Amino acid sequence: MIRIAALATGAAVLALTPTSEALAGKRYEATITRTTYGIPHIEARDWRGVGYGVAYAYAEDNLCLLAEEFATVAGERSKHFGPEAKAVLGFEEIDNLSSDIFFRAVVDLPALREGAKALPTRVQGLMDGYVAGYNRFLKDAGADGIPAECRGKAWVRPITTDDMLRLNEKQMLLASSLNLAAAIANAAPPGSPAPKVAITMPDPKELGIGSNGWAFGAETTADGRGLVIGNPHFPWKGPARFWQMRVKGPEGYEVMGVGLAGTPLPTLGFNKDVAWTHTVTEARHFTLYQLTLDPADPTRYMVDGASEAMTTQTVSVPMPEGQPAVTRTLYTTRFGPVFVVPTRGITWSAQSAFTLKDANRGNQRGIEAWLRIGEAKNVGEVQAAVSETLGIPWVNTIAADRYGDALHADVTAVPNVSAETIKDCSPPIAGLFAEFAVLLDGARSACDWEIAEGTPAPGLMPASDQAATVTRSWLTNSNDSYWLSNPAMPYRALSPILGRHATARSLRTRSNFVETAALLAGGTVDHARAQDFAFANKSLAAEMAVEPIVKLCADRAILPQTVGIGCSVLDGWDRRFDNASRGAALFRAFWPKAARLSGLWTVPFDAADPVNTPRGLATEGDKADKLLAALGEAVEELEKAGIAVDAPWGDVQRVMAGNEAIPIHGGPGGLGILNVQEAAAAPWGLTPRHGTSYIQIVGFDENGPVADAILSYGQSTNPASPHAIDQIRAYAAKKWHRLPWHAEAIEAQALGKPKRIAE
């Protein structure tokens, strides 16, 4: 049992409503006001107070989740949860031992401590305050006030700045090194025992990270001001959940939005002049290197004909009580740590090895970048913030301002590797890695990242070589590359490390362009039309395929029973993934099977018409037979799972809260659905795994921002909280919430009296 109760007395604990005299001279002070859905409004006089209040409020809602995160980044999961159990590192599962080895070896805490000394004073204050606020909550809660799910657990403990440094590093690596954590942790020289855990090289399309974002400028909005629709797709469970907050701090800082666990301020949201959202970029934030090893020693590698020794680091991972610690030695190079993925032929042999060099390793610039975005008065200042800091780790920035300008900036921490370098330095096997990363030749120093003048860290690509567009029309992104933010404004070709140019777009991106064009064809955009647009739940795959399939069915005199059932259901389906839609479950089961068929479309991709190609479902000859067979298989799959083929979608995809079944609209992005909900099998059918999370629609009037939003899974992971499922119900009903910005609106929505904390 942790000793929290004993800490709950003394000068650090003040009454909830102290006098101004009591607050005077306190190092940390914040006021927290909760409004509808439990959204906290944190006010503080300085940056330490901001971090203090944010941490306290977050712990009130999600203590167990955050405490487990601190155990993860400290490399203590094996000790507390067992080495073979699983951890969620951002978006994917990994065994605890591999996770612990990664964080103890790859996260360079001494370097992070040294880097923190050079951070802006306000960033240091935020982190200092966050530590104090988290620890203050533990003191106030006492042993009995800890949620039941983690009460009495040794891993629920006070934290230090080291914990924050490690957690920030993890967030920076979410879309890069973290996805190869097991591959790095289990790399060993030739002759070593084979890894005992499964190691995979993730497909970026399968990571479960995504999003849609739109910025509408003056030419497309009803009031001539900017408007943003944000729809990030993130996990419903685990540490990558968003959490809503409004922060009012020093120097006029006032921002409302969301952040992930451990972020001391909103990283996606709006202020009085600017709104912004993020989508995961297609740019690669690391490079892989193939090393040529020294024939005399596989722990040495050749660069420009000279032999260099790998650097070793031995880490010791504590195990559960009574078991000896596990010791592991990892190897790193000037091109990053060695990694292995034996199932993909990526091994450490006597001749070669592979390494990963990550542009976000040691990136401590993110908080300052988001602070500057939150302070921005127009999209030009947003662009300057991301360009000058190069601190945004792995997301596009899509923004609009009250003056009617719209921005899409695909500007992040990216290796400075040109198209010419990639062409010159690609080993013969580079094509095998192309879907995942750029592979370069580690035997030549000329293949290392180029140092550009003026970047905040050596080897980063300058913002001037990345993609950014400002317009008064509209811009959008659904995770495809910078090439098309608006089909009328294609971007010039840049380095391949920034993504693919003039290639086929995903069905979701194409759906985005099709639906946005239809939205604008119907008139200018306002909040009401934006709400309908965000939750239309149309499927571009269905729009392109269902009618030809139904016609194919009608042309057949005899159909197998299962196929006939499928044809009838698809014919009556509204082609949407609304809760009442009958046939959505069948199409969800059918389309992945159909999409794998070769020669699916009669009209191939055309770079001159990327929105409408490929198209034309191939229904001739044996292609027709294969499509109908896939439909029959889908019917059988649903019947085997106990799901009625024509069940309303909301009866299939649900969240269970006790005995309450909450229907969840939306569907897989691979079907060309903008309102993404990727689901996992459940006893009742399907339950959301990741997808639409914090949806915001933000415009402006003469007095400030006008924002409607829903956090699909709610504020709290504590089942006992009233805010664990309230917004799930709102999402199910498409019930938007007008976020309170002005004092009178906050007072009208307030849940109880403000809480003032200080010490």
PDB file of C-alpha atoms in Angstrom, residues 17 45 179 217 229 245 263 370 375 391 405 500 517 556:
ATOM      1  CA  THR A  17     -11.436  28.447  -1.288  1.00  0.00           C
ATOM      2  CA  ARG A  45      -1.150  33.434 -12.826  1.00  0.00           C
ATOM      3  CA  ASN A 179       6.762   1.119 -33.371  1.00  0.00           C
ATOM      4  CA  GLY A 217     -11.284  30.209 -45.617  1.00  0.00           C
ATOM      5  CA  ILE A 229     -13.368  20.960 -38.588  1.00  0.00           C
ATOM      6  CA  MET A 245      -9.390  21.342 -21.119  1.00  0.00           C
ATOM      7  CA  THR A 263       0.603  17.142 -21.899  1.00  0.00           C
ATOM      8  CA  TRP A 370       2.249  24.275 -29.120  1.00  0.00           C
ATOM      9  CA  GLU A 375      -0.620  32.316 -28.692  1.00  0.00           C
ATOM     10  CA  GLY A 391       9.037  20.831 -32.822  1.00  0.00           C
ATOM     11  CA  ASP A 405      -7.171  32.605 -44.016  1.00  0.00           C
ATOM     12  CA  ARG A 500       4.379  10.144 -52.175  1.00  0.00           C
ATOM     13  CA  ALA A 517     -16.911  19.376 -53.068  1.00  0.00           C
ATOM     14  CA  ARG A 556     -28.033 -13.776 -62.638  1.00  0.00           C
TER      15      ARG A 556
END
